[in-house]
mmCIF file of C-alpha atoms (C1' of nucleotides) in Angstrom:
data_model
loop_
_atom_site.group_PDB
_atom_site.id
_atom_site.type_symbol
_atom_site.label_atom_id
_atom_site.label_comp_id
_atom_site.label_asym_id
_atom_site.label_seq_id
_atom_site.Cartn_x
_atom_site.Cartn_y
_atom_site.Cartn_z
ATOM 1 C CA MET E 1 14.328 29.724 84.315
ATOM 2 C CA ALA E 2 17.350 31.914 84.604
ATOM 3 C CA MET E 3 16.390 32.498 88.212
ATOM 4 C CA ARG E 4 16.472 28.828 88.921
ATOM 5 C CA GLU E 5 19.887 28.511 87.386
ATOM 6 C CA VAL E 6 21.161 31.075 89.818
ATOM 7 C CA LEU E 7 19.402 29.797 92.892
ATOM 8 C CA ASP E 8 19.588 26.095 92.374
ATOM 9 C CA ALA E 9 22.680 24.445 93.779
ATOM 10 C CA ILE E 10 24.103 21.910 91.392
ATOM 11 C CA GLU E 11 26.365 19.067 92.416
ATOM 12 C CA PHE E 12 28.606 17.400 89.879
ATOM 13 C CA ALA E 13 30.863 14.406 89.525
ATOM 14 C CA THR E 14 32.930 13.010 86.696
ATOM 15 C CA CYS E 15 33.574 9.411 85.781
ATOM 16 C CA ALA E 16 35.383 7.528 83.040
ATOM 17 C CA SER E 17 33.342 5.512 80.555
ATOM 18 C CA SER E 18 34.107 3.487 77.472
ATOM 19 C CA ILE E 19 33.249 6.420 75.249
ATOM 20 C CA GLY E 20 34.947 9.167 77.186
ATOM 21 C CA GLN E 21 34.836 11.160 80.341
ATOM 22 C CA VAL E 22 31.338 11.794 81.670
ATOM 23 C CA VAL E 23 30.106 14.516 83.967
ATOM 24 C CA VAL E 24 26.816 14.229 85.776
ATOM 25 C CA ALA E 25 25.176 17.300 87.276
ATOM 26 C CA HIS E 26 22.426 16.934 89.842
ATOM 27 C CA GLY E 27 20.092 19.623 91.160
ATOM 28 C CA SER E 28 17.349 19.627 93.745
ATOM 29 C CA GLN E 29 14.805 18.122 91.362
ATOM 30 C CA GLY E 30 16.933 15.543 89.617
ATOM 31 C CA ILE E 31 19.626 15.133 87.008
ATOM 32 C CA ARG E 32 20.357 18.419 85.298
ATOM 33 C CA ALA E 33 22.995 17.376 82.807
ATOM 34 C CA VAL E 34 25.054 14.529 81.452
ATOM 35 C CA PHE E 35 27.938 15.620 79.232
ATOM 36 C CA ILE E 36 30.589 13.541 77.511
ATOM 37 C CA GLY E 37 34.065 14.670 76.514
ATOM 38 C CA ASP E 38 37.715 13.833 76.245
ATOM 39 C CA ASP E 39 38.720 14.641 79.809
ATOM 40 C CA ASP E 40 37.657 16.325 83.020
ATOM 41 C CA ALA E 41 38.736 19.729 81.817
ATOM 42 C CA ALA E 42 36.576 19.479 78.724
ATOM 43 C CA VAL E 43 33.416 18.280 80.423
ATOM 44 C CA LEU E 44 33.767 20.676 83.324
ATOM 45 C CA LEU E 45 34.209 23.543 80.923
ATOM 46 C CA ALA E 46 31.062 22.462 79.115
ATOM 47 C CA LEU E 47 29.232 22.229 82.411
ATOM 48 C CA ARG E 48 30.290 25.676 83.518
ATOM 49 C CA SER E 49 29.364 27.204 80.226
ATOM 50 C CA ARG E 50 25.936 25.587 80.389
ATOM 51 C CA PHE E 51 25.347 26.868 83.932
ATOM 52 C CA PRO E 52 27.354 30.081 84.030
ATOM 53 C CA LEU E 53 25.598 31.477 87.070
ATOM 54 C CA ALA E 54 24.753 28.402 89.111
ATOM 55 C CA ALA E 55 26.476 27.370 92.299
ATOM 56 C CA LEU E 56 28.394 24.332 91.119
ATOM 57 C CA THR E 57 29.766 22.217 93.919
ATOM 58 C CA PRO E 58 31.529 18.861 93.921
ATOM 59 C CA ASP E 59 29.278 15.940 94.671
ATOM 60 C CA GLN E 60 27.795 15.726 98.113
ATOM 61 C CA GLY E 61 25.999 12.468 97.521
ATOM 62 C CA SER E 62 23.302 12.910 94.923
ATOM 63 C CA CYS E 63 25.604 12.255 91.994
ATOM 64 C CA LYS E 64 27.003 9.181 93.626
ATOM 65 C CA ARG E 65 23.486 7.825 93.970
ATOM 66 C CA VAL E 66 22.630 8.231 90.300
ATOM 67 C CA LEU E 67 26.039 7.544 88.800
ATOM 68 C CA PRO E 68 25.663 3.757 88.562
ATOM 69 C CA ASP E 69 22.454 4.087 86.577
ATOM 70 C CA VAL E 70 23.850 6.781 84.314
ATOM 71 C CA MET E 71 27.034 4.865 83.626
ATOM 72 C CA GLY E 72 25.017 1.718 83.064
ATOM 73 C CA LEU E 73 22.959 3.535 80.471
ATOM 74 C CA ILE E 74 26.041 4.746 78.659
ATOM 75 C CA GLU E 75 27.464 1.235 78.468
ATOM 76 C CA SER E 76 24.061 -0.262 77.627
ATOM 77 C CA PRO E 77 21.955 2.510 76.089
ATOM 78 C CA TRP E 78 18.983 0.230 75.501
ATOM 79 C CA LYS E 79 18.269 -0.057 79.211
ATOM 80 C CA ASP E 80 15.307 1.692 80.734
ATOM 81 C CA PHE E 81 16.085 4.768 82.713
ATOM 82 C CA SER E 82 13.647 6.141 85.216
ATOM 83 C CA LEU E 83 15.531 8.311 87.668
ATOM 84 C CA PRO E 84 14.162 11.833 87.924
ATOM 85 C CA VAL E 85 15.578 14.331 85.471
ATOM 86 C CA ASP E 86 15.322 18.083 85.541
ATOM 87 C CA SER E 87 16.240 19.521 82.191
ATOM 88 C CA CYS E 88 15.134 23.059 81.672
ATOM 89 C CA GLY E 89 14.358 24.256 78.199
ATOM 90 C CA THR E 90 11.726 26.036 76.171
ATOM 91 C CA THR E 91 8.374 24.419 75.480
ATOM 92 C CA PHE E 92 9.565 23.549 72.013
ATOM 93 C CA GLN E 93 12.732 21.936 73.313
ATOM 94 C CA GLN E 94 10.781 19.918 75.868
ATOM 95 C CA GLN E 95 8.520 18.656 73.103
ATOM 96 C CA VAL E 96 11.471 17.612 71.012
ATOM 97 C CA TRP E 97 13.240 15.936 73.907
ATOM 98 C CA HIS E 98 10.077 14.107 74.844
ATOM 99 C CA ALA E 99 9.729 12.823 71.304
ATOM 100 C CA LEU E 100 13.328 11.660 71.327
ATOM 101 C CA ARG E 101 12.731 9.468 74.334
ATOM 102 C CA GLU E 102 10.187 7.541 72.325
ATOM 103 C CA ILE E 103 12.645 6.408 69.703
ATOM 104 C CA PRO E 104 13.352 2.803 70.613
ATOM 105 C CA ALA E 105 16.929 1.649 70.967
ATOM 106 C CA GLY E 106 18.149 0.018 67.798
ATOM 107 C CA SER E 107 16.209 2.330 65.543
ATOM 108 C CA THR E 108 16.662 5.889 64.386
ATOM 109 C CA ALA E 109 14.498 8.797 63.325
ATOM 110 C CA SER E 110 15.150 11.699 61.005
ATOM 111 C CA TYR E 111 14.886 15.343 61.989
ATOM 112 C CA THR E 112 11.840 15.478 59.736
ATOM 113 C CA ASP E 113 10.248 12.559 61.583
ATOM 114 C CA ILE E 114 10.614 14.330 64.892
ATOM 115 C CA ALA E 115 9.325 17.602 63.498
ATOM 116 C CA GLN E 116 6.211 15.850 62.235
ATOM 117 C CA ARG E 117 5.764 13.961 65.452
ATOM 118 C CA ILE E 118 5.548 17.143 67.476
ATOM 119 C CA GLY E 119 3.267 18.804 64.956
ATOM 120 C CA CYS E 120 5.776 21.266 63.549
ATOM 121 C CA ALA E 121 6.455 19.654 60.221
ATOM 122 C CA SER E 122 8.429 22.550 58.814
ATOM 123 C CA ALA E 123 10.522 23.228 61.888
ATOM 124 C CA VAL E 124 13.099 20.675 60.847
ATOM 125 C CA ARG E 125 16.118 22.833 61.458
ATOM 126 C CA ALA E 126 14.784 24.008 64.754
ATOM 127 C CA VAL E 127 14.423 20.377 65.751
ATOM 128 C CA ALA E 128 18.061 19.814 64.944
ATOM 129 C CA GLN E 129 18.982 22.805 67.014
ATOM 130 C CA ALA E 130 16.937 21.491 69.929
ATOM 131 C CA CYS E 131 18.691 18.132 69.654
ATOM 132 C CA GLY E 132 21.990 19.913 69.899
ATOM 133 C CA ALA E 133 20.782 21.699 73.008
ATOM 134 C CA ASN E 134 19.851 18.468 74.772
ATOM 135 C CA PRO E 135 21.647 18.504 78.126
ATOM 136 C CA LEU E 136 20.939 14.860 78.975
ATOM 137 C CA ALA E 137 23.264 12.839 76.773
ATOM 138 C CA VAL E 138 22.113 9.250 76.252
ATOM 139 C CA ILE E 139 19.221 9.658 78.716
ATOM 140 C CA VAL E 140 17.520 11.674 76.009
ATOM 141 C CA PRO E 141 18.762 9.714 73.010
ATOM 142 C CA CYS E 142 19.458 12.525 70.600
ATOM 143 C CA HIS E 143 22.098 10.259 69.076
ATOM 144 C CA ARG E 144 19.232 8.343 67.414
ATOM 145 C CA VAL E 145 18.348 11.274 65.194
ATOM 146 C CA VAL E 146 20.041 11.178 61.821
ATOM 147 C CA ARG E 147 19.654 12.795 58.462
ATOM 148 C CA ARG E 148 16.891 11.736 56.161
ATOM 149 C CA ASP E 149 19.501 10.489 53.693
ATOM 150 C CA GLY E 150 21.011 8.267 56.366
ATOM 151 C CA GLY E 151 23.985 10.476 57.182
ATOM 152 C CA LEU E 152 24.888 10.754 60.828
ATOM 153 C CA SER E 153 24.718 14.533 60.829
ATOM 154 C CA GLY E 154 26.274 15.990 63.958
ATOM 155 C CA TYR E 155 26.583 15.216 67.627
ATOM 156 C CA ARG E 156 27.366 17.698 70.313
ATOM 157 C CA TRP E 157 29.786 15.296 71.944
ATOM 158 C CA GLY E 158 31.442 14.145 68.753
ATOM 159 C CA VAL E 159 30.099 12.224 65.782
ATOM 160 C CA GLU E 160 32.368 9.296 66.604
ATOM 161 C CA ARG E 161 30.538 8.841 69.895
ATOM 162 C CA LYS E 162 27.219 9.017 68.098
ATOM 163 C CA ARG E 163 28.396 6.365 65.684
ATOM 164 C CA GLU E 164 29.565 4.118 68.508
ATOM 165 C CA LEU E 165 26.322 4.439 70.469
ATOM 166 C CA LEU E 166 24.294 3.606 67.384
ATOM 167 C CA ARG E 167 26.570 0.707 66.582
ATOM 168 C CA ARG E 168 26.097 -0.799 70.026
ATOM 169 C CA GLU E 169 22.344 -0.391 69.860
ATOM 170 C CA SER E 170 22.251 -1.945 66.442
ATOM 171 C CA VAL E 171 24.263 -4.944 67.588
ATOM 172 C CA TRP E 172 22.080 -5.375 70.622
ATOM 173 C CA SER E 173 18.917 -4.996 68.609
ATOM 174 C CA SER E 174 19.859 -7.570 65.994
ATOM 175 C CA ARG E 175 20.787 -9.962 68.778
ATOM 176 C CA ILE E 176 17.375 -10.088 70.445
ATOM 177 C CA GLU E 177 15.416 -9.495 67.276
ATOM 178 C CA PRO E 178 17.049 -11.631 64.606
ATOM 179 C CA ALA E 179 15.716 -10.865 61.179
ATOM 180 C "C1'" DC U 1 30.114 16.596 43.750
ATOM 181 C "C1'" DC U 2 28.338 21.523 45.013
ATOM 182 C "C1'" DT U 3 25.242 25.541 45.887
ATOM 183 C "C1'" DC U 4 20.870 27.652 47.101
ATOM 184 C "C1'" DA U 5 16.619 28.850 49.043
ATOM 185 C "C1'" DG U 6 12.969 27.883 52.323
ATOM 186 C "C1'" DT U 7 12.192 27.618 56.958
ATOM 187 C "C1'" DA U 8 11.577 28.119 62.282
ATOM 188 C "C1'" DG U 9 13.455 28.462 67.113
ATOM 189 C "C1'" DT U 10 17.060 30.669 69.937
ATOM 190 C "C1'" DG U 11 20.467 33.756 71.704
ATOM 191 C "C1'" DC U 12 22.522 38.137 71.605
ATOM 192 C "C1'" DC U 13 22.308 42.899 70.660
ATOM 193 C "C1'" DG J 1 12.248 43.934 67.388
ATOM 194 C "C1'" DG J 2 16.105 42.772 64.457
ATOM 195 C "C1'" DC J 3 19.724 39.542 62.894
ATOM 196 C "C1'" DA J 4 22.655 35.896 62.431
ATOM 197 C "C1'" DC J 5 23.324 31.843 63.693
ATOM 198 C "C1'" DT J 6 22.248 26.141 62.839
ATOM 199 C "C1'" DA J 7 23.278 18.479 64.273
ATOM 200 C "C1'" DC J 8 17.915 19.979 57.658
ATOM 201 C "C1'" DT J 9 16.071 19.076 53.202
ATOM 202 C "C1'" DG J 10 14.980 18.901 48.418
ATOM 203 C "C1'" DA J 11 15.856 20.910 44.031
ATOM 204 C "C1'" DG J 12 18.997 22.329 40.530
ATOM 205 C "C1'" DG J 13 23.679 22.841 38.504
#
DNA sequence: CCTCAGTAGTGCC
DNA sequence: GGCACTACTGAGG
């Protein structure tokens, strides 16, 4: 785990989106991270602090190949996404992230729902922590997890961005599935 | 509205 | 191994 972060070369590229500056990091096995922030400085700082020991180099081609799909997902988060990803995390985190990918666009789940779904009903707070540790913004839709009482709770990249993503998905969802 | 305890995974020491 | 963190939750002021 830590070894791989040292040995694996990671390429990165930034790009402007409608909800902020995006940085995509790509390693030998796939997309390592997608972060959102106010500007290049912010997202690059976040990237460096996530991979303090890795060899980060400006894009040599792999980011450029995946960027259209990633940006498309950010503008239209209900689209399918099937490019290879390579997020490293603990077993628990992987379970949480896997569960998140099964929340359909247009709907939300509570931290309790996710905890139950992975068979750790009482690990609610740990689930929230794992959501916050999700390195694949929008690809792993942690923005669809909200409080049981309906509150938005937090979002690593800013609650306003979470609100906007959910708003778009809700609009899209009510358009193809009129009540 | 606010506080508090229960609770479980993670990171740092 | 301990200890202090949480993007929680439900109960009780």
